[in-house]
Coordinates of C-alpha atoms and ligand atoms in Angstrom, one line a residue:
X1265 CA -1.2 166.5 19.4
X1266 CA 1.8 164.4 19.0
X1267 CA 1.5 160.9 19.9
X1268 CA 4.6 161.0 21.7
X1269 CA 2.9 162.8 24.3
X1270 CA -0.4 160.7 25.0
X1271 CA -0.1 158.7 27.9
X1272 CA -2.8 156.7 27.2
X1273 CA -4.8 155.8 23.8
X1274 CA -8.5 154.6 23.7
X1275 CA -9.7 151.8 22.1
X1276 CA -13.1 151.5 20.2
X1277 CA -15.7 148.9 19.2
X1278 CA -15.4 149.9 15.4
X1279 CA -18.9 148.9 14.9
X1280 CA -20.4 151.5 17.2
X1281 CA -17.3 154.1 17.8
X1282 CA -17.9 153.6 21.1
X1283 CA -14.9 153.7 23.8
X1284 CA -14.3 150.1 25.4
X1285 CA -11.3 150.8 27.0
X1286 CA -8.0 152.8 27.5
X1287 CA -4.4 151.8 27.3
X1288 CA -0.7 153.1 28.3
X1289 CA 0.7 154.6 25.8
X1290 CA 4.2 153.1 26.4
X1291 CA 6.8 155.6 25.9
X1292 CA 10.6 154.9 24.9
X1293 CA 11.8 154.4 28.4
X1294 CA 8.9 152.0 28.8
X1295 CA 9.9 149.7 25.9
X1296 CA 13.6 149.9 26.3
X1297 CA 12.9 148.4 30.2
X1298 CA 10.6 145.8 28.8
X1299 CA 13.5 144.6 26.7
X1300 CA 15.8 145.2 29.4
X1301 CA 13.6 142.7 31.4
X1302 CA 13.6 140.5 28.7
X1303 CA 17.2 140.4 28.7
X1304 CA 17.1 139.6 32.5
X1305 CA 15.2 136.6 32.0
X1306 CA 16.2 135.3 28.3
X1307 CA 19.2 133.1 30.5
X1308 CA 16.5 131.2 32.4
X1309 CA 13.9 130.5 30.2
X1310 CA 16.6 129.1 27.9
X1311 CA 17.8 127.2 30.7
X1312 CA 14.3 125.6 31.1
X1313 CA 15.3 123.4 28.0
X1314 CA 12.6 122.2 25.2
X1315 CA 11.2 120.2 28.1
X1316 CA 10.3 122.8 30.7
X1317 CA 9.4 125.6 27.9
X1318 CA 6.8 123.0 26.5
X1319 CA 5.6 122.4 29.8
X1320 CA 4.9 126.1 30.3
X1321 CA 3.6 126.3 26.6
X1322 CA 1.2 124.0 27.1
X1323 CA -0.1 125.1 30.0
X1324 CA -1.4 128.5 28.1
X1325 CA -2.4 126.7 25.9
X1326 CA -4.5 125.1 28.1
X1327 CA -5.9 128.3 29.5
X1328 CA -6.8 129.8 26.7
X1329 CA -9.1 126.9 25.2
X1330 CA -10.6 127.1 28.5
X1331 CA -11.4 130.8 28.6
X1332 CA -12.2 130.5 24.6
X1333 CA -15.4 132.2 25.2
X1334 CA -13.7 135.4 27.2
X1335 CA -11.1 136.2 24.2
X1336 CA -13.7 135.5 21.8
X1337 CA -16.3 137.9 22.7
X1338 CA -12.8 140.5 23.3
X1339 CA -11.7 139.6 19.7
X1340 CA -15.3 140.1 18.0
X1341 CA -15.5 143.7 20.4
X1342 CA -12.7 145.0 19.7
X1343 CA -12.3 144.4 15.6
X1344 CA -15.9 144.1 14.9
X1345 CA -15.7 140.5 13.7
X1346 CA -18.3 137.6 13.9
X1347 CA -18.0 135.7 17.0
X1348 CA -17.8 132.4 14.7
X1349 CA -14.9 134.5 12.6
X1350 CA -13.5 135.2 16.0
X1351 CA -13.4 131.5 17.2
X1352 CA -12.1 130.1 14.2
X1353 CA -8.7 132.7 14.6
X1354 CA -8.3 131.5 18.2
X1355 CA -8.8 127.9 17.5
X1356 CA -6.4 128.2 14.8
X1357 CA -3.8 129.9 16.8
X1358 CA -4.2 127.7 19.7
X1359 CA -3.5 124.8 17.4
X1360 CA -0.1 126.2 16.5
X1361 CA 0.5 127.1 19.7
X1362 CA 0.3 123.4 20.7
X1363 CA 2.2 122.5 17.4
X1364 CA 5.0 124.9 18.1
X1365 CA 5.3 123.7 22.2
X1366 CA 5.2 119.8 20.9
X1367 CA 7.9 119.9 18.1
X1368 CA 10.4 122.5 19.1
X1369 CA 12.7 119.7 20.6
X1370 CA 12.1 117.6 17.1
X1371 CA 13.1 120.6 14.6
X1372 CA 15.4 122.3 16.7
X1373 CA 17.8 119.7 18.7
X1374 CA 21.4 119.4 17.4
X1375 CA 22.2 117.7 14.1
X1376 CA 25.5 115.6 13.6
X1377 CA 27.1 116.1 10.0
X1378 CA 29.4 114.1 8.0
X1379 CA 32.8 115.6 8.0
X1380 CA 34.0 114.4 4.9
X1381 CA 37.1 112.5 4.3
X1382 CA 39.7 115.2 4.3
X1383 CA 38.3 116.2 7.5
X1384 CA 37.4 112.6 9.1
X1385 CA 39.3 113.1 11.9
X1386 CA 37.0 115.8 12.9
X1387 CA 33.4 115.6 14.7
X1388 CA 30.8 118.2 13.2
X1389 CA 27.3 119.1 14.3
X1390 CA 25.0 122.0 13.3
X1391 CA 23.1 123.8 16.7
X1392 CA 20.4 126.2 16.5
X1393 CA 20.5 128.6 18.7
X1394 CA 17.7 131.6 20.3
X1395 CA 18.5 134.6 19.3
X1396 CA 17.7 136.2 23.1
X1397 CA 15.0 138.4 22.9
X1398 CA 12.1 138.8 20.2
X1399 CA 10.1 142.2 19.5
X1400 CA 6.8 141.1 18.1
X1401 CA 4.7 144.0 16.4
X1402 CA 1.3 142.9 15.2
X1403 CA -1.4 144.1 13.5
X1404 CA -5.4 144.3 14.2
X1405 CA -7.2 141.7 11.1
X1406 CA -6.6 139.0 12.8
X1407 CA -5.1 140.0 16.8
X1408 CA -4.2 136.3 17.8
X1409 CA -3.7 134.3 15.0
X1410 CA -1.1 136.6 13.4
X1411 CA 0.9 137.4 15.9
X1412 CA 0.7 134.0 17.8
X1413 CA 2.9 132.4 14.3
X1414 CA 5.7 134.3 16.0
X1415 CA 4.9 134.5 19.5
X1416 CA 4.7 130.8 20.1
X1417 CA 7.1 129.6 17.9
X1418 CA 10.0 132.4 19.5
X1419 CA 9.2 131.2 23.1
X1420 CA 9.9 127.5 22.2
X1421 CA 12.6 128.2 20.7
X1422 CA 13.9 129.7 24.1
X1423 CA 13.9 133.4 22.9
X1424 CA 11.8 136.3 25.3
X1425 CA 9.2 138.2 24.1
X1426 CA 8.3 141.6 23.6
X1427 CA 4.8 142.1 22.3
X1428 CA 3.8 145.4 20.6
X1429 CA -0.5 144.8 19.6
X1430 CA -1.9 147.0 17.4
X1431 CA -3.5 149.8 18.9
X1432 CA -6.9 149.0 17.3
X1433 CA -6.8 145.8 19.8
X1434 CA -4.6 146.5 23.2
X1435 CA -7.1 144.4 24.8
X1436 CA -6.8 141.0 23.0
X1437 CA -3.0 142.2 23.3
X1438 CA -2.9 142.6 27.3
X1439 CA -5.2 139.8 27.4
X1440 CA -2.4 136.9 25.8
X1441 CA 0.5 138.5 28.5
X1442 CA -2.1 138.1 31.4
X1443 CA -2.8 134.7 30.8
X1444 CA 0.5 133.5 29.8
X1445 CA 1.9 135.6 33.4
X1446 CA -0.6 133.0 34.9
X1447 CA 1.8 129.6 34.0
X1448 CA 5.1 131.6 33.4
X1449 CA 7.6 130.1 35.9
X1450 CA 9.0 133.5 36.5
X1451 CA 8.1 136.9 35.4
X1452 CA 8.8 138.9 31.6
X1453 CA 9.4 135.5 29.5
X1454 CA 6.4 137.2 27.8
X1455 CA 5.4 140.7 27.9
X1456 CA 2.6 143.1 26.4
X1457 CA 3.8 147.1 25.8
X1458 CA 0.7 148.7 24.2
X1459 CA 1.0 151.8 22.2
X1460 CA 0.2 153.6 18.7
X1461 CA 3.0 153.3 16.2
X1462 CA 5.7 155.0 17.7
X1463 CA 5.7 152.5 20.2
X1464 CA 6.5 150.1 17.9
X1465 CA 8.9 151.8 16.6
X1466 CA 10.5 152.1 19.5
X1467 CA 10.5 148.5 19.8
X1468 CA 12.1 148.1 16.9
X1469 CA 15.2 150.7 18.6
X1470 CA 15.5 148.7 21.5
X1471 CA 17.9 146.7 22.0
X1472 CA 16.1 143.3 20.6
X1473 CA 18.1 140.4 19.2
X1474 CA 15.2 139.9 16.1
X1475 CA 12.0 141.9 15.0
X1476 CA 8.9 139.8 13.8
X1477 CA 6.7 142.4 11.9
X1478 CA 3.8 141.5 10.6
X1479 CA 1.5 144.6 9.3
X1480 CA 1.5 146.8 6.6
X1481 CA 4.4 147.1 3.6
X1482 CA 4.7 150.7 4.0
X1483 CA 5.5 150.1 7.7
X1484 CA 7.8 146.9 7.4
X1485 CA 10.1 148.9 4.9
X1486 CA 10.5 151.2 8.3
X1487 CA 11.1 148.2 10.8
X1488 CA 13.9 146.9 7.9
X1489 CA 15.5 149.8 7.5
X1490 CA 15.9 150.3 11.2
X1491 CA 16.6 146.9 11.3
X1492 CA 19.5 147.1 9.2
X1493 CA 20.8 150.2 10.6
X1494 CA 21.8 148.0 13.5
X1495 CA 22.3 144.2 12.1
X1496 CA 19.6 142.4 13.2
X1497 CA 17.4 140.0 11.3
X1498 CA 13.5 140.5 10.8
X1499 CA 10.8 138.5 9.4
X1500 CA 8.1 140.7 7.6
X1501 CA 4.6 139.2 6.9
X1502 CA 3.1 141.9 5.3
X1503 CA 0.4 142.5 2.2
X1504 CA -1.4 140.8 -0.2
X1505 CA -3.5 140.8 -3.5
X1506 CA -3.8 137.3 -3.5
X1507 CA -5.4 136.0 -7.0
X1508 CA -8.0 133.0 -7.0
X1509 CA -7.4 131.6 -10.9
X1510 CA -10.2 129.0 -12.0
X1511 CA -9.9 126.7 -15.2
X1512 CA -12.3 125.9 -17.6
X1513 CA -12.4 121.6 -15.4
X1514 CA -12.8 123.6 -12.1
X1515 CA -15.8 122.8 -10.4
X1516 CA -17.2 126.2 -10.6
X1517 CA -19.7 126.0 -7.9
X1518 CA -17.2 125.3 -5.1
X1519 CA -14.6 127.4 -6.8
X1520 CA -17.5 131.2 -6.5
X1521 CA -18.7 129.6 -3.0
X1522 CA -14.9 129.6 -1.7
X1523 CA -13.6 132.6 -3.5
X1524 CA -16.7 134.9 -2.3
X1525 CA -16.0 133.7 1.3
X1526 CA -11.9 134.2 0.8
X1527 CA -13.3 137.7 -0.6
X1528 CA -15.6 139.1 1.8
X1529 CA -15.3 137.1 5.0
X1530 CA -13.8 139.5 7.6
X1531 CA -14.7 142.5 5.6
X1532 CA -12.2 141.7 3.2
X1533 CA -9.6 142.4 6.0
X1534 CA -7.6 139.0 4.8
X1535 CA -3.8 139.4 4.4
X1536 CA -4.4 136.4 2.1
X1537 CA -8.0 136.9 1.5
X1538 CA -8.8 137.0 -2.7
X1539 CA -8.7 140.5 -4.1
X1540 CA -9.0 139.3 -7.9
X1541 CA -10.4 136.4 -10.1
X1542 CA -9.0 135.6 -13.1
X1543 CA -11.5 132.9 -14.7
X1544 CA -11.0 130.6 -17.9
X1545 CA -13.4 132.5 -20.6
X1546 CA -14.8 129.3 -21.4
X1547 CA -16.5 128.8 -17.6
X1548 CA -16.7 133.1 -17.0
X1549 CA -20.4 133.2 -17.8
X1550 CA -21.2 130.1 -14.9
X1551 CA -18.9 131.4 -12.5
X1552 CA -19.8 134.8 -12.5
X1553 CA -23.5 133.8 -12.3
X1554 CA -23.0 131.4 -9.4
X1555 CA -20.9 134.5 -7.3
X1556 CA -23.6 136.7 -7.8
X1557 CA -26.3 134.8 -7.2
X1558 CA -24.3 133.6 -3.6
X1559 CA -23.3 137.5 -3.1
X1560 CA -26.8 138.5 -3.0
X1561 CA -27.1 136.5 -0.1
X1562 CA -24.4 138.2 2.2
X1563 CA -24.4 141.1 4.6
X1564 CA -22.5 143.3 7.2
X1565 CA -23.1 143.8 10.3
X1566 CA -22.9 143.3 14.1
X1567 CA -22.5 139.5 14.0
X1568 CA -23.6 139.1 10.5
X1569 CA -21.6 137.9 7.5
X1570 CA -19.0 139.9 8.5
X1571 CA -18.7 143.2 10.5
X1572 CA -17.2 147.0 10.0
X1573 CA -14.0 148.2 8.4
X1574 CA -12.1 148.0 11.9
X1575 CA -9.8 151.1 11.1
X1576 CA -12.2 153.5 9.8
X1577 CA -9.2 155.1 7.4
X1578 CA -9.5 152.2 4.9
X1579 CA -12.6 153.0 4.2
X1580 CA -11.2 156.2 2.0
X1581 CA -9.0 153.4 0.5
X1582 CA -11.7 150.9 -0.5
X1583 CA -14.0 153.8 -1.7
X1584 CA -10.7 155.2 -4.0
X1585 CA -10.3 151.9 -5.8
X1586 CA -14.3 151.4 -6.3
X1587 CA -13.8 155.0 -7.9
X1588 CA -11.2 154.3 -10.0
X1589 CA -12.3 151.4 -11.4
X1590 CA -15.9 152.7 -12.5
X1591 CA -13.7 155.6 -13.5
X1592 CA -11.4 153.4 -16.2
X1593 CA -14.7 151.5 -16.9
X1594 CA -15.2 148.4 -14.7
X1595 CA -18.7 146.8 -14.7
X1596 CA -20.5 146.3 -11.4
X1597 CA -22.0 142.5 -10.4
X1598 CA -22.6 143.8 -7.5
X1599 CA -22.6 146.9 -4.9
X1600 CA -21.2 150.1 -6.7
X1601 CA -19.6 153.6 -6.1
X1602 CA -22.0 153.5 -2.8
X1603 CA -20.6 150.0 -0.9
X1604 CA -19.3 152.1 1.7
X1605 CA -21.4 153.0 3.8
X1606 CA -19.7 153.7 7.3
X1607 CA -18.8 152.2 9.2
X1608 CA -19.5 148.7 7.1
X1609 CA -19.2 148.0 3.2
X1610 CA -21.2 146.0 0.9
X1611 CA -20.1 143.6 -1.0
X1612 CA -18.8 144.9 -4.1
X1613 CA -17.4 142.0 -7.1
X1614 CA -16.3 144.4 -10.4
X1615 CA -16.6 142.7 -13.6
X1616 CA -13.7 143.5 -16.7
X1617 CA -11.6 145.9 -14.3
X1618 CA -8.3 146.9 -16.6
X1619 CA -5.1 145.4 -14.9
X1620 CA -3.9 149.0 -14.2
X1621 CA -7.0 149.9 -11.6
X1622 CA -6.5 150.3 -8.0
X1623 CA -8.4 147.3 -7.6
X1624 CA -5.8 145.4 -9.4
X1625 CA -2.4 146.8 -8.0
X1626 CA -2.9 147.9 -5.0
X1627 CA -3.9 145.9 -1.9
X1628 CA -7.8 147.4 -1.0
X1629 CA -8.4 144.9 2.0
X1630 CA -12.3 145.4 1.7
X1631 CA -14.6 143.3 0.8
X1632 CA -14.5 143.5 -2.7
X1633 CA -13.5 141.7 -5.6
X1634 CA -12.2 141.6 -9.6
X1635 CA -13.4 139.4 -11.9
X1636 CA -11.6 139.0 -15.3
X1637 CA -11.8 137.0 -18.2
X1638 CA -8.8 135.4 -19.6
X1639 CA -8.2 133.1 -22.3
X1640 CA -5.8 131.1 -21.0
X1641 CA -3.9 129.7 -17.9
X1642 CA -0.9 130.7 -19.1
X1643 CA -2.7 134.4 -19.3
X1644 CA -4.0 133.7 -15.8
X1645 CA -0.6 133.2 -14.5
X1646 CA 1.3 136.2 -16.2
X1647 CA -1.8 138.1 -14.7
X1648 CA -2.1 136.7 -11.0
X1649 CA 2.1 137.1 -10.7
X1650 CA 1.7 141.1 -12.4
X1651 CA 2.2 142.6 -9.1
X1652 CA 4.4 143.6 -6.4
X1653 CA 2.4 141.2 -4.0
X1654 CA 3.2 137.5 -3.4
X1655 CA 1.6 136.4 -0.4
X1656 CA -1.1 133.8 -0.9
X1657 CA -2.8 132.0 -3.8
X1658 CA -6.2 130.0 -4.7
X1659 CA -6.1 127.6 -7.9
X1660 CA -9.1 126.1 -9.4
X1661 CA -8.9 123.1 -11.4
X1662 CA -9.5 119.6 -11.7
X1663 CA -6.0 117.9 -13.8
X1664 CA -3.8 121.6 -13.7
X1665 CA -3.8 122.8 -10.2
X1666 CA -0.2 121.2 -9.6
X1667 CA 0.8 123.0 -13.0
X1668 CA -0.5 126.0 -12.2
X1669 CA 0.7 126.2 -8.3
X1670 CA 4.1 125.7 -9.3
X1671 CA 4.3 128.6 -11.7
X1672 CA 2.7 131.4 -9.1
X1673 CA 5.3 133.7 -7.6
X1674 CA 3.6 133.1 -4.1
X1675 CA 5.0 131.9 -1.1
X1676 CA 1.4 129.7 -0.9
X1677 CA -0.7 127.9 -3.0
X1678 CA -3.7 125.9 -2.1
X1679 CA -5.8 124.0 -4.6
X1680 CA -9.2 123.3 -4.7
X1681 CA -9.6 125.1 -1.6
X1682 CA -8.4 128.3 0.1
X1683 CA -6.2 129.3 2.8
X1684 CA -5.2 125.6 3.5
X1685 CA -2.1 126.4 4.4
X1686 CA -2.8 128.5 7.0
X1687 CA -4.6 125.8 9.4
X1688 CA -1.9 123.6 8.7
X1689 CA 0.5 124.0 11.2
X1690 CA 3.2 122.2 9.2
X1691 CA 4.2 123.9 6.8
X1692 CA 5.4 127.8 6.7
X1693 CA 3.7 130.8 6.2
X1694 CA 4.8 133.6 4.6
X1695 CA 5.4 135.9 1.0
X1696 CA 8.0 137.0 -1.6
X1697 CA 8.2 140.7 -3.2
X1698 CA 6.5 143.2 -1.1
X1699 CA 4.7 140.7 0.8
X1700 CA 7.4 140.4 2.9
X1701 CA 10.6 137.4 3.7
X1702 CA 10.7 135.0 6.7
X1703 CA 8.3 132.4 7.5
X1704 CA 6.3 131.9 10.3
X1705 CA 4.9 128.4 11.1
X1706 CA 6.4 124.7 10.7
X1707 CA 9.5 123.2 11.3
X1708 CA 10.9 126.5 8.9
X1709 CA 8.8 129.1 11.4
X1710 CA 11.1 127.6 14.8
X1711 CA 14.1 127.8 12.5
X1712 CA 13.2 131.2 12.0
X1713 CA 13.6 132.2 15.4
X1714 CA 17.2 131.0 16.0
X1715 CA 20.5 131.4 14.4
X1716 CA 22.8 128.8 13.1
X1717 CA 26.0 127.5 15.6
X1718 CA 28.5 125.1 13.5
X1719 CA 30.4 123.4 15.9
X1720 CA 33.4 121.2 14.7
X1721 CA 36.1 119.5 17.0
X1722 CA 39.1 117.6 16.7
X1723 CA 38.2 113.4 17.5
X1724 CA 41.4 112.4 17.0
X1725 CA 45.4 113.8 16.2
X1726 CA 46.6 113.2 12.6
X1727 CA 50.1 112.4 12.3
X1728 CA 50.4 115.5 10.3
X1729 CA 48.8 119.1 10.7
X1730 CA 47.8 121.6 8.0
X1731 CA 46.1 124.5 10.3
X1732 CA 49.7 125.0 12.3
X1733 CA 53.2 127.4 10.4
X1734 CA 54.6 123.7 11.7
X1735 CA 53.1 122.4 8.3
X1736 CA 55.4 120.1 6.7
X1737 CA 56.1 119.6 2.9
X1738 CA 55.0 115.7 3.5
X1739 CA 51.3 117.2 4.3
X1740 CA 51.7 119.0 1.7
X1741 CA 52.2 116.5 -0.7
X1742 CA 49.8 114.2 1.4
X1743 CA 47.2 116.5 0.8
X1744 CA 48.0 117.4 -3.1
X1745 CA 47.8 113.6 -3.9
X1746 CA 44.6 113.0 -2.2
X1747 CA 42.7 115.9 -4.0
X1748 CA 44.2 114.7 -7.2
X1749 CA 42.6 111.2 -6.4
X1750 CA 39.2 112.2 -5.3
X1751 CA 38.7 114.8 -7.9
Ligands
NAD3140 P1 0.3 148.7 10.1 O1 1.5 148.6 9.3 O2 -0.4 150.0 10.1 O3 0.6 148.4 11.7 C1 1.1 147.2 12.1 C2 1.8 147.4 13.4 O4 2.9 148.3 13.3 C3 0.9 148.1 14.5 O5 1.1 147.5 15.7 C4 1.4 149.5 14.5 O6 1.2 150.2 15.7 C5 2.9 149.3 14.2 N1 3.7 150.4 13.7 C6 3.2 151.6 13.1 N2 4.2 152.3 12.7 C7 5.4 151.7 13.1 C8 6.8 152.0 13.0 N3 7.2 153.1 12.4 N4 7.7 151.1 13.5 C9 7.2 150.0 14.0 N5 5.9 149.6 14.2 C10 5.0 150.5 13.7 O7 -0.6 147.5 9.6 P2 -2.1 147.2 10.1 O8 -3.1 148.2 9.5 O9 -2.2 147.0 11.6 O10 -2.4 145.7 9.5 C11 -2.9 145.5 8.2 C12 -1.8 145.1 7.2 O11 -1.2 143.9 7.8 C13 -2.4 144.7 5.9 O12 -1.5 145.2 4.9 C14 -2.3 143.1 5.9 O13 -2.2 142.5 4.7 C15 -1.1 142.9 6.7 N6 -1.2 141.6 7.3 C16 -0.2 140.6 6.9 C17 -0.3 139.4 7.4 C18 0.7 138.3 7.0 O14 0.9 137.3 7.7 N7 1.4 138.5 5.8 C19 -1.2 139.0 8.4 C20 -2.1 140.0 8.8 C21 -2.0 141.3 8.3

């Protein structure tokens, strides 16, 4: 049946398969009156000014720490996750939720410039504008966290939202409008449409001022090109294969402890969770021993290590790379050809897996991980940037983690740890190549949700004019002889 046609979708708990719930399928008409209402309101909410939107912003904020509990359990149901895992993402988003409501004003308030000396009769500033109204379309890994880095960051900088969840979590989805329609001052500042894929894309044909996408590559290539068809900016937060790189000074214990979490945590289903070691020959032997012996140690299941693949299709992907690299002669630490074992997977680490597997080219998002020897960084470095990913990055080392970072075609890098940079609310999130352009989070991830307004105007009359047919040949000259002198 075409999907155009359902009225309604169910969703499942992907640990048991079992229905938990069913949601509107919303239809074109549906999303292009969602945006229309966005539209209605976009004048008012802008009006409220950085004072009243914070106001409003951290009011939800304040309900949803309270009700922590409710969206956690909804969270761990409806993508299989841990509980922990799941209150970790929410108390992450929450905190840039807060960051976003508290800083807006600071990042986003007028700037004076200098108008130089040519021009010093003239006043300048630089204003950052809203763009109106926002279509967010999010994925499932991760239901708040993700699409709350362009959410929250969109409504303080005075734009309306139009939310599109994935529709492997409509709940968490419906959940974030309801509570937000609890402290909105007025109605559709913030709205939910739930729906499979065509829904989104309908989103992304409405008549939206900006589309933040965060999801797949293949399907961010579609949201661009429609995008561009009509002019209108996106940001894309898309794939990974995010390398962890460990030197022979790393301290190698930390280093497999952090990499086997960044691995297999949330069955693998990490945008910027590691896909692929590349260790210092020199240390291999100890880190690959340490891994192992820590591997042995983890297991799915319902609120276990970590929980199911939460769309059962990627199972067929993580089996295909496991296959092909036993195929081309990887070595197996651990699991084998028969991790998957529906609906969870074992872990699997693959030992010497040739840079032209699956494993190593294309994003698996499973828990499994590569392990390869090199003999260098510098080998490390051509290896971890060989791909058509750039998302997220892990670096190992006790004197060359600064060296190394700066040479990693990522837009992240953290250093003696993992995914730093996502907690920190400071500083932007985001990827080059085909891990997308745009950054949520920080000062960068407001600016990314407005567009720039130079206004320049007149403080006082020269005795001359050059921008008038009245021009004289005495501002000529005037002007002639003052370029000569200051160049
Ligand atoms: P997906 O591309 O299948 O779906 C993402 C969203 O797009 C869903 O809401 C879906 O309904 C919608 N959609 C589907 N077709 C569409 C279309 N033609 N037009 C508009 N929208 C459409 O991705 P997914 O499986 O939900 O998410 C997993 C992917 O997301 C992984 O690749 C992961 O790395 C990536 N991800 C990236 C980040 C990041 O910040 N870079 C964060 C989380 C997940």
């Amino acid at each position: 049946m075409s999907t155009t046609t359902l009225t309604e979708f169910p969703s499942h708990n992907p640990a048991t398969g079992e229905v938990i719930g069913t949601y509107r399928n919303a239809s074109v008409e549906d999303v292009n009156a969602a945006v229309a209402r966005a539209h209605a309101s976009s004048r008012a909410w802008q009006a409220l000014g950085f004072a009243g939107r914070k106001k409003v912003l951290v009011a939800w904020d304040a309900v949803i720490s309270k009700r922590l509990s409710e969206i956690t359990e909804l969270v761990a149901l409806e993508t299989g996750k841990p509980l922990s895992d799941a209150s970790l993402e929410i108390s992450l988003a929450i905190g840039h939720l807060d960051w976003a409501a508290k800083n807006a004003a600071r990042y986003l308030s007028p700037v004076t410039r200098n108008p130089g000396l040519i021009m010093a009769n003239m006043k300048a500033r630089v204003e950052r504008a809203p763009y109106g109204v926002v279509g967010v379309i999010g994925p499932w890994n991760y239901p708040v966290f993700t699409p709350m880095g362009s959410i929250a960051y969109s409504l303080a900088a005075g734009n309306t939202v139009v939310f599109k969840p994935s529709e492997y979590t409509p709940g968490v989805g419906e959940w974030l409008g309801a509570t937000f329609a609890e402290v909105a001052p007025f109605p559709d500042i913030f709205q939910v449409i739930t729906g499979l894929g065509a829904t989104g894309q309908a989103l992304t044909n409405a008549a939206v001022d900006k589309i933040a996408f965060t999801g797949s590559t293949r399907t961010a290539k579609k949201v661009a090109a429609a995008a561009a068809d009509r002019m209108i900016p996106t940001v894309l937060e898309c794939g990974g294969k995010d390398p962890v790189i460990v030197d022979s000074d790393a301290n190698i214990k930390k280093a497999a402890e952090y990499a086997l979490w960044l691995a297999m945590s949330n069955a693998g289903q990490t945008c910027i969770g590691a896909e692929r070691v590349y260790v210092h020959h020199a240390v291999a032997d100890e880190f690959i021993r340490e891994i192992g012996d820590m591997a042995k140690e983890i297991h799915p299941g319902i609120n276990k290590n970590y929980g199911p693949a939460t769309m059962p299709s990627q199972l067929n992907v993580i089996q295909s790379h496991i296959d092909d690299a036993a195929a081309k002669g990887a070595k197996f630490l651990i699991g084998g050809t028969d991790s998957v074992q529906p609906p969870f997977v074992q872990p699997t680490i693959m030992l010497d897996v040739p840079e032209d597997s699956l494993a190593i080219t294309e994003e698996t998002f499973g828990p499994t991980l590569t392990i390869n020897r090199v003999q260098s960084m510098d080998e490390a470095v051509a290896l971890a940037n060989a791909t058509r990913y750039g998302l997220g990055a892990s670096v190992w080392s006790k004197r060359n983690g600064e060296k190394i970072a700066s040479q990693l075609v990522t837009g992240m890098v953290s250093i003696n740890s993992v995914i730093g940079f996502a907690g920190v609310a400071t500083v932007p999130f985001g990827g080059v190549k085909d891990s997308g352009y745009g950054r949520i989070h920080g000062p960068e991830g407001l600016h990314e949700f407005t567009y720039l307004r130079s206004v320049v105007s007149e403080r006082f009359a020269l005795p001359f004019a050059f921008t008038t047919f009245k021009r004289t040949k005495f501002a000529d000259k005037f002007l002639t002889s003052v370029i000569k002198f200051l160049h």
